[in-house]
Amino acid sequence: MDLHRCRFIPYPPSAINALAFSHPSSLTTSSKGPPTLRLAIGKANGDLEIWNPLRGAWHQESVFRGGKDRSIEGLAWTQDPDEEDKNGFKVAGRLRLFSIGYSTSVTEWDLANGRPLRHASGNYGELWCMAAQPRLQATPNEDTMTINGVEIGMTRYQSLVVGCADGSIVLLSTADGDLQFQRTLTRPPKKKARVLSITWQNRHLVIAGHADSTIRVFDTRNGQQIRSMSLGAGPQGGPKEILVWSVKCRPDGTIVSGDSTGTVSFWDARHYSRLQRITSHKADILDLAISANGETVFSGGMDRRTTLYRQTAGSKPGEKKRWAEIAHQRFHAHDVKAMAVFETKKTSILASGGLDTTPIIVPVREFGREHHRTLSSLPQQPPVRSAPRKGLLVSWWDREVNIWRIMRSKGSHDAAGVLEGLPHPPEKKLVAKVLLRGAESITSADVLQDGSLLAVSTLSDIKMFRLRERLDTTMSLRKIDLPDELAKVGAKAIQVSPDGKWMSLTTNNNKIQLHRISRLESAKDIPCVLPQPINLRRLPRKPALSNYLHGSLGAYDRSITHTAFSANSRILVVGDLAGHLDTWVLEGNEDLSREPPVTSVDNHSEANPTVIYAQHWRRNPTAHLIPKLPSAPLIMSFRPANPVTPSNALTNGTTVHPTRHTPHAHFHDLPHGGARLFILTAEHQVYEFDVLAGKMTDWSRRNPTSTLPPDFRALRDRAMGCVWDIAAPSSSSSASSPPPVLSSTGSSTAGRCRERIWLYGSAWLWMFDLSQDFPERADDDASEGDEEQLAPKSNKKRKRGNGQAQSLARIDDIPSKKMQKTRKGKESGAGGTIPAHEVNAGIGRSMRKTVGPAGDEARIFALGQGGSDGTSTDEEEDEDVDEDNGPSSALIRLRRGKQATTTGLADEKQTAEDGVEMMAKGEGEREKEKEKRRPYWGTYKYRPILGIVPIGEGGGSSSSSRGGGGVEVALVERPMFEVDLPGRYFGDQEWEERKDGGGGRGMI
């Protein structure tokens, strides 16, 4: 594969302003969290990301696009009370998500459609902070309040409280699935001090931090102010007022505040007096987070520090416990603006984000014994497309689309061969740019393979452009007039079929709509879109039953995330978050002599399909046979047809003619071939389906997920996309050519076409050769039994493994199933476990701190709970860990046509013969032979990857020692050190290059 490394593609990630988990922490929950657990991330550009922790996999499920001058500054989740259906069974309450920005409105989001559902605004200032009322476990009706003679229950629904810039505090009701103004707790004072932070002490008391060095307590039942707590004057030489940026409450009611002086203060829950204060930051503390049991407090601020506090016993007998700063670490490269904690018995994580745009997951209970986890700031679905026939690369963000031309150069290299960087940067040129009017951001874009058509979608409209080359190698754009039904429909995703005749839209309400693109013979004529839409209907699915304690996400699981056309454009597949697949096929043969329908009304149905040019779309007859995936699909792509396989399509223009009884006569032939669908799920499980047959392919049955390389299965970053490398076998052979290679099935690979798929994530790139099977390995159960027999008996638990591997392991270096379960089940949800020999390095497991000027008193602070050997003391097994990783090795051998009892001897004999044959060859030939036998390959060299797209249909020449005639691709990287970030705080012992002429380094 010829590869161009591109770092010139602009994509500015946005800062993280708010974080919120959908469920509160619960130490009584034995699993790693409810299946409906989600993390919402609010961005400065108005985007809203929904992440699924997925037992540590962390999958970015959805991105709700924002718009111009929209920013999300606060997030809050609520859960409606449980109800009973007509049969008397409990129905889980609906989870609801709210956000605020620099406006006077509170927005509720429609999770299924990804759009704002409703807004609530009033006659008050801009909203600065928001908090949701704690949910009451029981629902007694005794707790009510009366407003204007109307009795309103306060226990069934969670109210929202918001703080405003004019000093007012407003209470909003979420009762009956609505969002309405309820009352104003306090009027703006004369000074109009901004309400910077707000939280609930219990279901009736609200704690608010202001910009006038004051923390105030209000009772929501009568709107009275109970207490006012002052932080005093500001530091000398600084502002007189102290800004209370964050207030939180422990489970016992103790109030914790963080302010602009870098001080964390602890306040008594009953008398509201300050108990203790710790100045632990060099700059403002912007947010706080408290563990579920209240014994751990985290703070994050402008100095990039994430600081850990815990209570410690007094140095003298009978002395009360006091809070102490245990450790601090700089996980972020800029200000830490938002933090959120979620804990169960087996999950204990802190999510943080800020101006560096990168979410960080930090272990709470295992702090210092587990690695932190850095999530990607780039979108899960790459915002790049390409036109391989013209060498065009299309990228977009916000409301801008850039079109680049990538010239073929000698600087490209084969990624699976030479691993050096590019000798010369790729030749590129910006040939066109599109700036969209309006406030909506771009949701999706696509371009034809020949670069003649560009389609762009937002949530409110669709736009199409005709691209033509100029003499100066730039591109001219001409907008195509679309029917009103199409131009104003809006879409979450848009995709054009490979032949350029069909355009698929995923509408805002998760419906699939197809439009026919008419292309005339003359190249000068602009293509048009027929006004007749085709609305494809998905199979009805029963919603998954959820525990009423976990809440319900409604129709969110039915949100469509991926669409895929087959290579011949006659099969369409869509997948949703629940793992359901829906397929349709294009029936009949094209006849351009037929007049298309002129009506714009959609009358398409299975009984009365819409026929366009003697073709119509219908549901795949075997669609019901395709099973539900265990998790949402990350990659859906049809394997391109074998270049040597003849096409079954009619080429003589044969058609059927209309008659009196059949005025719209057409063929009913279904497509043939090209129906192998490759799928990679969110849990990195690999499947390949024959869509027309409604079953798994033979390759997928012979190569289940358990046969994948262990390093690939250990990847933590999720896959983003794929590129196919399909080529016909070389017709010529020479005496110097290496002998044919035997695949796992025992058949020769001579004369086979190259069938490679390149998978990539934000920090890795892997290649799988699908023309052969993956290497076999010992059965997990057998190896597990051997380990138990050979290993000495010990009461100690098995050590947990590292996180993501940094180098590729050998095939025989595969951990047993028991080891994999131990590693996966005992991690807290952040990064991998730190090895025992590395725990003592750095900050270590404990810290010794001297107290007093003489240093005669010393205290030892533990960094976490657990056993002395660094292992968890929890003896329970994790019920969330999947027990079945696929068929056993014996069954896999039978599927591959081998006898399980003789496989080992046959493999040893074949290996010995191959070794003798390889020794007889020269070193160069042995390397080539080894390279050709490689069934997979991976690297972590390229990072962070924004996307990989093909820009050529055949790279280097076959005579090249590097290329081998593979596909030519552009690998787009977007490293964070090239992102323009605002100026940050530089404290003591922080160094930065001076921008003076001397080129030296100095302290700022």
mmCIF file of C-alpha atoms in Angstrom, residues 149-289:
data_model
loop_
_atom_site.group_PDB
_atom_site.id
_atom_site.type_symbol
_atom_site.label_atom_id
_atom_site.label_comp_id
_atom_site.label_asym_id
_atom_site.label_seq_id
_atom_site.Cartn_x
_atom_site.Cartn_y
_atom_site.Cartn_z
ATOM 1 C CA GLY A 149 -53.037 27.543 45.193
ATOM 2 C CA VAL A 150 -51.880 24.543 43.165
ATOM 3 C CA GLU A 151 -50.315 21.594 44.969
ATOM 4 C CA ILE A 152 -47.299 20.261 43.101
ATOM 5 C CA GLY A 153 -45.587 17.017 44.036
ATOM 6 C CA MET A 154 -41.869 17.453 44.538
ATOM 7 C CA THR A 155 -40.876 13.805 44.716
ATOM 8 C CA ARG A 156 -41.888 12.269 41.427
ATOM 9 C CA TYR A 157 -39.684 14.337 39.112
ATOM 10 C CA GLN A 158 -36.256 15.897 39.345
ATOM 11 C CA SER A 159 -36.278 19.664 39.139
ATOM 12 C CA LEU A 160 -33.514 21.763 37.585
ATOM 13 C CA VAL A 161 -31.942 24.773 39.251
ATOM 14 C CA VAL A 162 -29.989 27.301 37.217
ATOM 15 C CA GLY A 163 -27.828 30.251 38.236
ATOM 16 C CA CYS A 164 -27.839 33.433 36.178
ATOM 17 C CA ALA A 165 -25.410 36.235 35.429
ATOM 18 C CA ASP A 166 -27.661 38.799 37.141
ATOM 19 C CA GLY A 167 -27.553 36.894 40.435
ATOM 20 C CA SER A 168 -30.966 35.236 40.209
ATOM 21 C CA ILE A 169 -31.570 31.532 40.821
ATOM 22 C CA VAL A 170 -34.409 29.891 38.906
ATOM 23 C CA LEU A 171 -36.160 26.570 39.509
ATOM 24 C CA LEU A 172 -37.472 24.632 36.486
ATOM 25 C CA SER A 173 -39.896 21.711 36.532
ATOM 26 C CA THR A 174 -39.482 18.568 34.380
ATOM 27 C CA ALA A 175 -42.868 17.107 35.353
ATOM 28 C CA ASP A 176 -45.030 15.307 32.783
ATOM 29 C CA GLY A 177 -42.232 15.148 30.235
ATOM 30 C CA ASP A 178 -42.164 18.935 29.870
ATOM 31 C CA LEU A 179 -39.776 21.736 30.844
ATOM 32 C CA GLN A 180 -41.414 24.757 32.462
ATOM 33 C CA PHE A 181 -40.545 27.652 34.706
ATOM 34 C CA GLN A 182 -41.449 26.872 38.304
ATOM 35 C CA ARG A 183 -40.284 29.755 40.469
ATOM 36 C CA THR A 184 -37.453 32.174 41.222
ATOM 37 C CA LEU A 185 -35.630 31.418 44.459
ATOM 38 C CA THR A 186 -33.902 34.797 44.780
ATOM 39 C CA ARG A 187 -34.079 38.120 43.048
ATOM 40 C CA PRO A 188 -30.968 39.835 41.715
ATOM 41 C CA PRO A 189 -29.287 41.858 44.480
ATOM 42 C CA LYS A 190 -28.190 45.406 43.910
ATOM 43 C CA LYS A 191 -24.655 44.241 43.332
ATOM 44 C CA LYS A 192 -25.846 41.559 40.879
ATOM 45 C CA ALA A 193 -23.139 39.066 41.671
ATOM 46 C CA ARG A 194 -23.006 36.290 39.099
ATOM 47 C CA VAL A 195 -23.926 32.794 40.172
ATOM 48 C CA LEU A 196 -20.875 30.834 39.004
ATOM 49 C CA SER A 197 -21.625 27.404 40.475
ATOM 50 C CA ILE A 198 -24.568 25.601 41.975
ATOM 51 C CA THR A 199 -25.396 22.204 43.502
ATOM 52 C CA TRP A 200 -27.960 20.435 45.700
ATOM 53 C CA GLN A 201 -27.154 19.587 49.321
ATOM 54 C CA ASN A 202 -30.288 17.453 49.484
ATOM 55 C CA ARG A 203 -33.643 17.498 47.707
ATOM 56 C CA HIS A 204 -34.620 20.832 49.245
ATOM 57 C CA LEU A 205 -31.462 22.879 49.851
ATOM 58 C CA VAL A 206 -29.447 24.536 47.093
ATOM 59 C CA ILE A 207 -25.851 25.726 47.499
ATOM 60 C CA ALA A 208 -24.734 28.525 45.175
ATOM 61 C CA GLY A 209 -21.265 30.001 44.700
ATOM 62 C CA HIS A 210 -21.139 33.654 43.627
ATOM 63 C CA ALA A 211 -18.607 36.061 42.191
ATOM 64 C CA ASP A 212 -18.601 38.234 45.349
ATOM 65 C CA SER A 213 -16.610 35.890 47.649
ATOM 66 C CA THR A 214 -19.847 34.403 48.993
ATOM 67 C CA ILE A 215 -21.545 30.997 49.139
ATOM 68 C CA ARG A 216 -25.293 31.129 49.788
ATOM 69 C CA VAL A 217 -27.773 28.438 50.875
ATOM 70 C CA PHE A 218 -31.424 28.498 49.706
ATOM 71 C CA ASP A 219 -34.494 26.439 50.573
ATOM 72 C CA THR A 220 -36.477 25.562 47.444
ATOM 73 C CA ARG A 221 -39.671 24.931 49.398
ATOM 74 C CA ASN A 222 -40.133 28.571 50.429
ATOM 75 C CA GLY A 223 -37.444 30.366 48.430
ATOM 76 C CA GLN A 224 -35.737 31.732 51.522
ATOM 77 C CA GLN A 225 -32.010 32.254 51.930
ATOM 78 C CA ILE A 226 -30.838 30.254 54.926
ATOM 79 C CA ARG A 227 -27.188 31.191 55.267
ATOM 80 C CA SER A 228 -24.451 33.213 53.612
ATOM 81 C CA MET A 229 -20.816 32.099 53.944
ATOM 82 C CA SER A 230 -18.006 34.499 53.119
ATOM 83 C CA LEU A 231 -14.563 33.559 51.839
ATOM 84 C CA GLY A 232 -13.082 36.912 52.808
ATOM 85 C CA ALA A 233 -11.109 39.321 50.696
ATOM 86 C CA GLY A 234 -8.929 38.388 47.789
ATOM 87 C CA PRO A 235 -5.140 38.072 47.937
ATOM 88 C CA GLN A 236 -2.970 41.161 48.131
ATOM 89 C CA GLY A 237 -2.217 42.625 44.758
ATOM 90 C CA GLY A 238 -5.082 40.738 43.163
ATOM 91 C CA PRO A 239 -8.823 41.195 42.722
ATOM 92 C CA LYS A 240 -10.777 42.090 45.823
ATOM 93 C CA GLU A 241 -13.471 39.532 45.125
ATOM 94 C CA ILE A 242 -12.966 35.765 45.155
ATOM 95 C CA LEU A 243 -14.748 33.791 42.446
ATOM 96 C CA VAL A 244 -16.324 30.554 43.672
ATOM 97 C CA TRP A 245 -15.981 28.511 40.483
ATOM 98 C CA SER A 246 -17.249 25.226 41.904
ATOM 99 C CA VAL A 247 -19.303 23.902 44.829
ATOM 100 C CA LYS A 248 -20.083 20.248 45.522
ATOM 101 C CA CYS A 249 -21.507 18.293 48.452
ATOM 102 C CA ARG A 250 -20.401 15.052 50.045
ATOM 103 C CA PRO A 251 -23.011 12.387 50.874
ATOM 104 C CA ASP A 252 -23.023 13.547 54.533
ATOM 105 C CA GLY A 253 -23.831 17.106 53.420
ATOM 106 C CA THR A 254 -20.353 18.590 53.851
ATOM 107 C CA ILE A 255 -19.862 21.410 51.349
ATOM 108 C CA VAL A 256 -16.672 21.568 49.283
ATOM 109 C CA SER A 257 -15.785 24.689 47.316
ATOM 110 C CA GLY A 258 -13.022 25.658 44.902
ATOM 111 C CA ASP A 259 -12.236 29.304 44.156
ATOM 112 C CA SER A 260 -10.055 31.637 42.151
ATOM 113 C CA THR A 261 -7.251 31.622 44.733
ATOM 114 C CA GLY A 262 -6.526 27.925 44.165
ATOM 115 C CA THR A 263 -8.017 27.000 47.542
ATOM 116 C CA VAL A 264 -10.287 24.070 48.372
ATOM 117 C CA SER A 265 -12.521 24.780 51.382
ATOM 118 C CA PHE A 266 -14.579 22.328 53.447
ATOM 119 C CA TRP A 267 -17.745 23.619 55.175
ATOM 120 C CA ASP A 268 -19.830 22.080 57.947
ATOM 121 C CA ALA A 269 -23.125 20.636 56.704
ATOM 122 C CA ARG A 270 -25.184 21.883 59.656
ATOM 123 C CA HIS A 271 -23.672 25.114 60.911
ATOM 124 C CA TYR A 272 -22.139 26.176 57.552
ATOM 125 C CA SER A 273 -18.833 27.134 59.111
ATOM 126 C CA ARG A 274 -15.520 26.549 57.392
ATOM 127 C CA LEU A 275 -13.795 23.458 58.739
ATOM 128 C CA GLN A 276 -10.596 23.508 56.713
ATOM 129 C CA ARG A 277 -8.982 24.992 53.644
ATOM 130 C CA ILE A 278 -6.121 23.744 51.485
ATOM 131 C CA THR A 279 -4.303 25.911 48.954
ATOM 132 C CA SER A 280 -3.181 23.294 46.462
ATOM 133 C CA HIS A 281 -3.299 25.066 43.082
ATOM 134 C CA LYS A 282 -1.210 27.884 41.691
ATOM 135 C CA ALA A 283 -4.206 29.328 39.827
ATOM 136 C CA ASP A 284 -8.002 29.156 39.782
ATOM 137 C CA ILE A 285 -9.764 25.912 40.646
ATOM 138 C CA LEU A 286 -12.383 25.467 37.938
ATOM 139 C CA ASP A 287 -14.182 22.277 39.006
ATOM 140 C CA LEU A 288 -14.464 19.653 41.734
ATOM 141 C CA ALA A 289 -15.505 16.003 41.851
#
